[in-house]
mmCIF file of C-alpha atoms and ligand atoms in Angstrom:
data_model
loop_
_atom_site.group_PDB
_atom_site.id
_atom_site.type_symbol
_atom_site.label_atom_id
_atom_site.label_comp_id
_atom_site.label_asym_id
_atom_site.label_seq_id
_atom_site.Cartn_x
_atom_site.Cartn_y
_atom_site.Cartn_z
ATOM 1 C CA MET A 1 128.845 98.173 115.463
ATOM 2 C CA ASN A 2 126.183 99.111 112.919
ATOM 3 C CA ASN A 3 122.800 100.598 113.686
ATOM 4 C CA TYR A 4 119.978 100.800 111.119
ATOM 5 C CA SER A 5 116.397 101.883 111.489
ATOM 6 C CA GLU A 6 113.459 102.075 109.138
ATOM 7 C CA ASN A 7 109.796 102.942 109.343
ATOM 8 C CA LEU A 8 107.512 100.153 108.132
ATOM 9 C CA PRO A 9 104.081 101.499 107.152
ATOM 10 C CA ILE A 10 101.160 99.099 107.588
ATOM 11 C CA LYS A 11 97.614 99.601 106.352
ATOM 12 C CA SER A 12 95.073 97.480 108.215
ATOM 13 C CA SER A 13 91.662 96.670 106.727
ATOM 14 C CA LYS A 14 89.742 95.266 109.718
ATOM 15 C CA ARG A 15 89.138 96.298 113.343
ATOM 16 C CA LEU A 16 90.999 93.229 114.651
ATOM 17 C CA GLN A 17 93.567 91.932 112.187
ATOM 18 C CA ILE A 18 96.638 89.729 112.456
ATOM 19 C CA ILE A 19 99.295 90.594 109.858
ATOM 20 C CA ASP A 20 102.443 88.498 109.282
ATOM 21 C CA ILE A 21 105.373 90.936 108.860
ATOM 22 C CA THR A 22 108.240 88.378 108.992
ATOM 23 C CA ASP A 23 109.190 88.748 105.298
ATOM 24 C CA LYS A 24 109.153 92.546 105.500
ATOM 25 C CA ILE A 25 111.483 92.488 108.531
ATOM 26 C CA ASN A 26 113.857 90.039 106.819
ATOM 27 C CA ARG A 27 113.921 92.323 103.756
ATOM 28 C CA PHE A 28 114.871 95.249 106.036
ATOM 29 C CA ILE A 29 117.657 93.227 107.704
ATOM 30 C CA ASN A 30 118.891 92.072 104.319
ATOM 31 C CA ASN A 31 119.216 95.712 103.225
ATOM 32 C CA SER A 32 121.124 96.571 106.415
ATOM 33 C CA ASP A 33 124.782 95.725 107.016
ATOM 34 C CA VAL A 34 123.990 93.746 110.167
ATOM 35 C CA THR A 35 125.035 90.091 109.834
ATOM 36 C CA ASN A 36 124.850 89.195 113.518
ATOM 37 C CA GLY A 37 123.063 91.167 116.222
ATOM 38 C CA ILE A 38 119.537 91.986 117.317
ATOM 39 C CA ALA A 39 116.398 93.342 115.696
ATOM 40 C CA ILE A 40 113.903 95.422 117.627
ATOM 41 C CA ILE A 41 110.358 95.585 116.236
ATOM 42 C CA PHE A 42 108.359 98.355 117.873
ATOM 43 C CA SER A 43 104.775 99.428 117.226
ATOM 44 C CA LYS A 44 104.299 103.148 117.899
ATOM 45 C CA HIS A 45 100.625 102.824 118.848
ATOM 46 C CA SER A 46 98.669 102.067 122.024
ATOM 47 C CA THR A 47 96.005 99.956 120.297
ATOM 48 C CA SER A 48 98.184 97.406 118.473
ATOM 49 C CA SER A 49 100.773 94.761 119.346
ATOM 50 C CA ILE A 50 103.813 92.881 118.070
ATOM 51 C CA ILE A 51 103.956 89.177 118.891
ATOM 52 C CA ILE A 52 105.791 86.021 117.796
ATOM 53 C CA ASN A 53 103.968 82.766 117.141
ATOM 54 C CA GLU A 54 102.980 80.195 114.539
ATOM 55 C CA ASN A 55 101.259 81.298 111.343
ATOM 56 C CA GLU A 56 98.575 78.591 111.293
ATOM 57 C CA LYS A 57 95.045 79.657 110.307
ATOM 58 C CA GLY A 58 93.217 77.612 112.977
ATOM 59 C CA LEU A 59 95.547 78.838 115.716
ATOM 60 C CA LEU A 60 95.095 82.462 114.670
ATOM 61 C CA ASN A 61 91.290 81.986 114.791
ATOM 62 C CA ASP A 62 91.657 80.413 118.262
ATOM 63 C CA PHE A 63 93.763 83.397 119.312
ATOM 64 C CA GLU A 64 91.100 85.894 118.200
ATOM 65 C CA LYS A 65 88.402 83.943 120.069
ATOM 66 C CA ILE A 66 90.332 83.634 123.349
ATOM 67 C CA LEU A 67 91.437 87.274 123.253
ATOM 68 C CA THR A 68 87.835 88.412 122.793
ATOM 69 C CA LYS A 69 86.892 86.259 125.788
ATOM 70 C CA ILE A 70 89.695 87.631 127.986
ATOM 71 C CA VAL A 71 88.957 91.239 126.944
ATOM 72 C CA PRO A 72 85.311 91.491 125.777
ATOM 73 C CA ASP A 73 84.355 94.155 123.182
ATOM 74 C CA LYS A 74 82.038 95.995 125.576
ATOM 75 C CA ASN A 75 82.374 95.883 129.349
ATOM 76 C CA SER A 76 81.350 99.275 130.784
ATOM 77 C CA TYR A 77 84.954 100.418 130.301
ATOM 78 C CA GLU A 78 85.736 103.887 131.690
ATOM 79 C CA HIS A 79 87.903 104.774 128.679
ATOM 80 C CA ASP A 80 84.926 104.188 126.324
ATOM 81 C CA ILE A 81 83.504 107.505 127.561
ATOM 82 C CA ILE A 82 86.511 109.226 125.934
ATOM 83 C CA ASP A 83 86.922 107.456 122.578
ATOM 84 C CA ASN A 84 85.142 104.115 122.667
ATOM 85 C CA ASN A 85 88.163 101.828 122.172
ATOM 86 C CA ALA A 86 89.075 100.577 125.663
ATOM 87 C CA ASP A 87 89.010 96.953 124.441
ATOM 88 C CA SER A 88 91.723 97.813 121.859
ATOM 89 C CA HIS A 89 93.991 99.449 124.471
ATOM 90 C CA LEU A 90 93.522 96.596 126.972
ATOM 91 C CA ARG A 91 94.337 93.909 124.372
ATOM 92 C CA SER A 92 97.460 95.862 123.403
ATOM 93 C CA MET A 93 98.537 96.176 127.071
ATOM 94 C CA ILE A 94 98.258 92.441 127.640
ATOM 95 C CA LEU A 95 100.292 91.526 124.524
ATOM 96 C CA GLY A 96 102.869 94.339 124.478
ATOM 97 C CA SER A 97 104.151 96.601 121.724
ATOM 98 C CA SER A 98 107.605 95.254 120.851
ATOM 99 C CA GLU A 99 109.767 92.181 120.337
ATOM 100 C CA THR A 100 113.547 91.752 120.306
ATOM 101 C CA ILE A 101 114.806 89.011 117.992
ATOM 102 C CA PRO A 102 118.355 87.733 117.318
ATOM 103 C CA ILE A 103 119.838 88.331 113.849
ATOM 104 C CA LYS A 104 122.058 85.542 112.524
ATOM 105 C CA ASN A 105 123.614 85.370 109.040
ATOM 106 C CA ASN A 106 121.770 88.530 107.948
ATOM 107 C CA LYS A 107 118.266 87.265 108.820
ATOM 108 C CA LEU A 108 115.947 86.828 111.803
ATOM 109 C CA ASP A 109 117.024 83.805 113.847
ATOM 110 C CA LEU A 110 113.488 82.532 114.491
ATOM 111 C CA GLY A 111 112.440 78.991 115.348
ATOM 112 C CA THR A 112 111.007 76.817 112.563
ATOM 113 C CA TRP A 113 107.401 77.562 113.501
ATOM 114 C CA GLN A 114 107.827 81.183 114.527
ATOM 115 C CA SER A 115 106.576 84.212 112.616
ATOM 116 C CA VAL A 116 106.368 87.873 113.635
ATOM 117 C CA PHE A 117 102.917 89.439 113.646
ATOM 118 C CA PHE A 118 101.608 92.967 113.821
ATOM 119 C CA ILE A 119 98.200 92.858 115.493
ATOM 120 C CA GLU A 120 95.693 95.590 114.780
ATOM 121 C CA PHE A 121 93.100 96.132 117.516
ATOM 122 C CA ASP A 122 91.466 99.349 116.320
ATOM 123 C CA GLY A 123 91.531 99.321 112.526
ATOM 124 C CA PRO A 124 91.163 99.924 109.754
ATOM 125 C CA ARG A 125 93.865 102.606 109.701
ATOM 126 C CA ASN A 126 97.455 103.450 108.768
ATOM 127 C CA ARG A 127 100.143 102.361 111.225
ATOM 128 C CA ASN A 128 103.883 102.819 111.634
ATOM 129 C CA ILE A 129 106.236 100.132 112.877
ATOM 130 C CA GLU A 130 109.807 101.025 113.807
ATOM 131 C CA LEU A 131 112.410 98.456 112.702
ATOM 132 C CA ILE A 132 115.883 98.668 114.273
ATOM 133 C CA ALA A 133 118.860 96.422 113.537
ATOM 134 C CA ILE A 134 121.963 96.618 115.753
ATOM 135 C CA GLY A 135 125.081 94.504 115.355
ATOM 136 C CA THR A 136 128.162 93.752 113.295
HETATM 137 ZN ZN1 ZN B 1 91.525 105.319 123.278
#
C-alpha cells in the first residue's frame, strides 16, 4: 500500500471563483506510485469548497446565480459582526470541503462529464489544497 500527499497552492483572483483543478490532481497522481486506489482532495479553509461537476460555462454561471439566491451576500448574518464573510462560510458549509475519488490506471476515474473544482468564496487570496493518494 502506497500513500502520497502533496500541498497544492491555489491563488484566487475574485471573491467567488470556480477553478478547475482536475489536470493538477491528475499530474499529482501521475507522479505518485498509486495505480489503483483512492484520491482525497481536501480544502484546508472554512470559506471554500471542493466539488465535482461538469465544466460547462453556462452551468457554472447558473451555479453562481443559484448559490447567491440560496445564500444571499448580505442577510443580517451574526458572523458578519466578527469578520463580514458569513455568506462565504455558509456557502462552504452547504457544499463541503473535500471529495474522495477512485484512482484507476494511475489517473482519476471520473465520469466523462465530471471535473473537480476548487470553489473560492472569499477571495482573492492564497489557498492550500491537500492532495492524498492511497493505493497500490
Ligand atoms: Zn469568518
